[in-house]
């Protein structure tokens, strides 16, 4: 399937991502990760992120264009993350996108980062179509969305405190597993017993909402007590149990929404969907209920430019014009509002 050739840029947090898509086919997608720059601080430092994007963006854009086998003049539109995210980081990508669009004489589309995650499965699958329920779980956001049509979203629920990725990150930090915490706990839980410790599953009475701050307190209290009693369990048992507690509620609440809306399509995106146990549990549950599950490959779950470009592809096919080049980033942008 072909479609417009769009260059997509993502710089909302700690990965610089540039990609070229043709319709919903990825022609190239490159990432420059800043993980090493932030790791020694134990989390993302906004100034460090903005500077790293400045250094990475131009060579990365060239690389994406070269790998796609196109000439810059072939680009039909430029897409860029407008928010939510870190304002300095967003501004780097946004300014670069503006100048590129202006110099090429092509339209520029500012995209909601979370809508990018919501669109990512379109790059991997046919058949991912509304009406659908989509779980978005990243470092800053955790939401369950009822997609009525592309562009029409009802937020059914979300976290009332920490995002799922944030819970992984904070707990990994407490356990000394490093940053980013999600991949660290995912890896550390290998061979661990997910039933070893029963950590709480919060908000049972709110079918579509999450809360992860109680889990954090409970893990910290548990580990401190165990340490004082000199009865510390195997670390991989604790990691597997934490992971299971987070995964359990993400899956249960997504399927509560599937049941309540009656949709037959379930999608998911955001960095946390790279988690192996979450992917496995999602697949089991979708299978059991006979609904279609659309979770893209891990590289399209974490931040990337292709998902941003894919939103512009949809806008272009709807005849939506590009944005005013005098516009600006919106660090607090929220889906469905
Ligand atoms: O979507 P994303 O790449 O960036 C944001 O938009 O925030 O998500 C990053 C989050 C981080 O919190 C990271 O720890 C988490 O996704 N993450 C994971 C895994 N890989 C990344 N969480 C659990 N398991 C993973 N394998
Ligand atoms: Zn993201």
mmCIF file of N, CA, C and O and ligand atoms in Angstrom, residues 113 117 138-140 165-166 168-169 180-183 186 270-272 274-275 301-303, ligand 1:
data_model
loop_
_atom_site.group_PDB
_atom_site.id
_atom_site.type_symbol
_atom_site.label_atom_id
_atom_site.label_comp_id
_atom_site.label_asym_id
_atom_site.label_seq_id
_atom_site.Cartn_x
_atom_site.Cartn_y
_atom_site.Cartn_z
ATOM 1 N N UNK A 113 2.082 13.353 20.759
ATOM 2 C CA UNK A 113 2.940 12.183 20.973
ATOM 3 C C UNK A 113 2.133 10.921 21.322
ATOM 4 O O UNK A 113 2.422 9.826 20.822
ATOM 5 N N UNK A 117 1.707 7.092 19.622
ATOM 6 C CA UNK A 117 1.730 5.739 20.199
ATOM 7 C C UNK A 117 0.463 4.967 19.813
ATOM 8 O O UNK A 117 0.509 3.765 19.558
ATOM 9 N N UNK A 138 3.266 4.722 28.949
ATOM 10 C CA UNK A 138 4.635 5.189 28.689
ATOM 11 C C UNK A 138 5.251 5.688 29.989
ATOM 12 O O UNK A 138 4.734 5.416 31.077
ATOM 13 N N UNK A 139 6.337 6.462 29.877
ATOM 14 C CA UNK A 139 6.997 6.957 31.074
ATOM 15 C C UNK A 139 6.212 8.057 31.765
ATOM 16 O O UNK A 139 6.322 8.246 32.973
ATOM 17 N N UNK A 140 5.413 8.791 31.004
ATOM 18 C CA UNK A 140 4.683 9.918 31.582
ATOM 19 C C UNK A 140 3.178 9.756 31.595
ATOM 20 O O UNK A 140 2.473 10.534 32.245
ATOM 21 N N UNK A 165 5.114 3.380 33.418
ATOM 22 C CA UNK A 165 6.555 3.427 33.162
ATOM 23 C C UNK A 165 7.292 4.097 34.309
ATOM 24 O O UNK A 165 8.397 3.691 34.693
ATOM 25 N N UNK A 166 6.642 5.127 34.852
ATOM 26 C CA UNK A 166 7.218 5.852 35.983
ATOM 27 C C UNK A 166 7.355 4.914 37.189
ATOM 28 O O UNK A 166 8.346 4.971 37.927
ATOM 29 N N UNK A 168 7.744 1.633 37.101
ATOM 30 C CA UNK A 168 8.906 0.775 36.813
ATOM 31 C C UNK A 168 10.204 1.545 37.096
ATOM 32 O O UNK A 168 11.121 1.024 37.727
ATOM 33 N N UNK A 169 10.254 2.784 36.594
ATOM 34 C CA UNK A 169 11.491 3.569 36.717
ATOM 35 C C UNK A 169 11.836 3.853 38.182
ATOM 36 O O UNK A 169 12.982 3.692 38.600
ATOM 37 N N UNK A 180 16.916 3.195 32.143
ATOM 38 C CA UNK A 180 15.497 3.228 32.509
ATOM 39 C C UNK A 180 15.074 1.948 33.208
ATOM 40 O O UNK A 180 15.583 0.862 32.918
ATOM 41 N N UNK A 181 14.114 2.076 34.101
ATOM 42 C CA UNK A 181 13.769 0.987 34.990
ATOM 43 C C UNK A 181 12.968 -0.141 34.367
ATOM 44 O O UNK A 181 13.087 -1.296 34.786
ATOM 45 N N UNK A 182 12.130 0.200 33.376
ATOM 46 C CA UNK A 182 11.282 -0.835 32.771
ATOM 47 C C UNK A 182 12.094 -1.980 32.183
ATOM 48 O O UNK A 182 11.930 -3.143 32.583
ATOM 49 N N UNK A 183 13.015 -1.660 31.270
ATOM 50 C CA UNK A 183 13.827 -2.739 30.702
ATOM 51 C C UNK A 183 14.647 -3.459 31.774
ATOM 52 O O UNK A 183 14.859 -4.671 31.685
ATOM 53 N N UNK A 186 12.300 -5.818 33.658
ATOM 54 C CA UNK A 186 11.940 -6.854 32.675
ATOM 55 C C UNK A 186 13.056 -7.915 32.632
ATOM 56 O O UNK A 186 12.817 -9.124 32.778
ATOM 57 N N UNK A 270 3.247 2.583 23.473
ATOM 58 C CA UNK A 270 3.998 3.241 24.543
ATOM 59 C C UNK A 270 5.090 2.303 25.021
ATOM 60 O O UNK A 270 4.969 1.072 24.890
ATOM 61 N N UNK A 271 6.146 2.895 25.589
ATOM 62 C CA UNK A 271 7.336 2.139 25.947
ATOM 63 C C UNK A 271 7.088 0.911 26.812
ATOM 64 O O UNK A 271 7.766 -0.111 26.653
ATOM 65 N N UNK A 272 6.112 0.985 27.720
ATOM 66 C CA UNK A 272 5.871 -0.141 28.633
ATOM 67 C C UNK A 272 5.414 -1.392 27.868
ATOM 68 O O UNK A 272 5.610 -2.517 28.334
ATOM 69 N N UNK A 274 6.782 -2.643 25.520
ATOM 70 C CA UNK A 274 7.950 -3.459 25.134
ATOM 71 C C UNK A 274 8.143 -4.576 26.156
ATOM 72 O O UNK A 274 8.901 -5.515 25.915
ATOM 73 N N UNK A 275 7.463 -4.484 27.299
ATOM 74 C CA UNK A 275 7.630 -5.470 28.375
ATOM 75 C C UNK A 275 7.169 -6.859 27.938
ATOM 76 O O UNK A 275 6.032 -7.053 27.501
ATOM 77 N N UNK A 301 6.986 0.411 19.899
ATOM 78 C CA UNK A 301 6.295 0.742 21.155
ATOM 79 C C UNK A 301 7.028 1.885 21.853
ATOM 80 O O UNK A 301 6.407 2.806 22.380
ATOM 81 N N UNK A 302 8.351 1.820 21.863
ATOM 82 C CA UNK A 302 9.126 2.911 22.466
ATOM 83 C C UNK A 302 9.158 4.073 21.461
ATOM 84 O O UNK A 302 8.774 3.919 20.296
ATOM 85 N N UNK A 303 9.593 5.238 21.943
ATOM 86 C CA UNK A 303 9.511 6.449 21.123
ATOM 87 C C UNK A 303 10.254 6.318 19.793
ATOM 88 O O UNK A 303 11.379 5.824 19.752
HETATM 89 O O1 LIG B 1 6.952 5.716 25.277
HETATM 90 P P1 LIG B 1 8.287 5.804 25.887
HETATM 91 O O2 LIG B 1 9.455 5.254 25.106
HETATM 92 O O3 LIG B 1 8.638 7.289 26.268
HETATM 93 C C1 LIG B 1 7.655 8.141 26.811
HETATM 94 O O4 LIG B 1 6.810 8.633 26.029
HETATM 95 O O5 LIG B 1 7.662 8.251 28.071
HETATM 96 O O6 LIG B 1 8.203 5.064 27.306
HETATM 97 C C2 LIG B 1 9.280 5.055 28.186
HETATM 98 C C3 LIG B 1 8.890 4.219 29.388
HETATM 99 C C4 LIG B 1 9.923 4.227 30.502
HETATM 100 O O7 LIG B 1 9.276 4.446 31.734
HETATM 101 C C5 LIG B 1 10.533 2.840 30.443
HETATM 102 O O8 LIG B 1 10.990 2.359 31.700
HETATM 103 C C6 LIG B 1 9.354 2.032 29.940
HETATM 104 O O9 LIG B 1 8.723 2.843 28.984
HETATM 105 N N1 LIG B 1 9.785 0.771 29.304
HETATM 106 C C7 LIG B 1 9.483 -0.441 29.806
HETATM 107 C C8 LIG B 1 10.158 -1.387 28.991
HETATM 108 N N2 LIG B 1 10.830 -0.708 28.014
HETATM 109 C C9 LIG B 1 10.587 0.623 28.225
HETATM 110 N N3 LIG B 1 8.720 -0.807 30.854
HETATM 111 C C10 LIG B 1 8.633 -2.110 31.129
HETATM 112 N N4 LIG B 1 9.268 -3.074 30.415
HETATM 113 C C11 LIG B 1 10.039 -2.768 29.342
HETATM 114 N N5 LIG B 1 10.653 -3.726 28.647
#
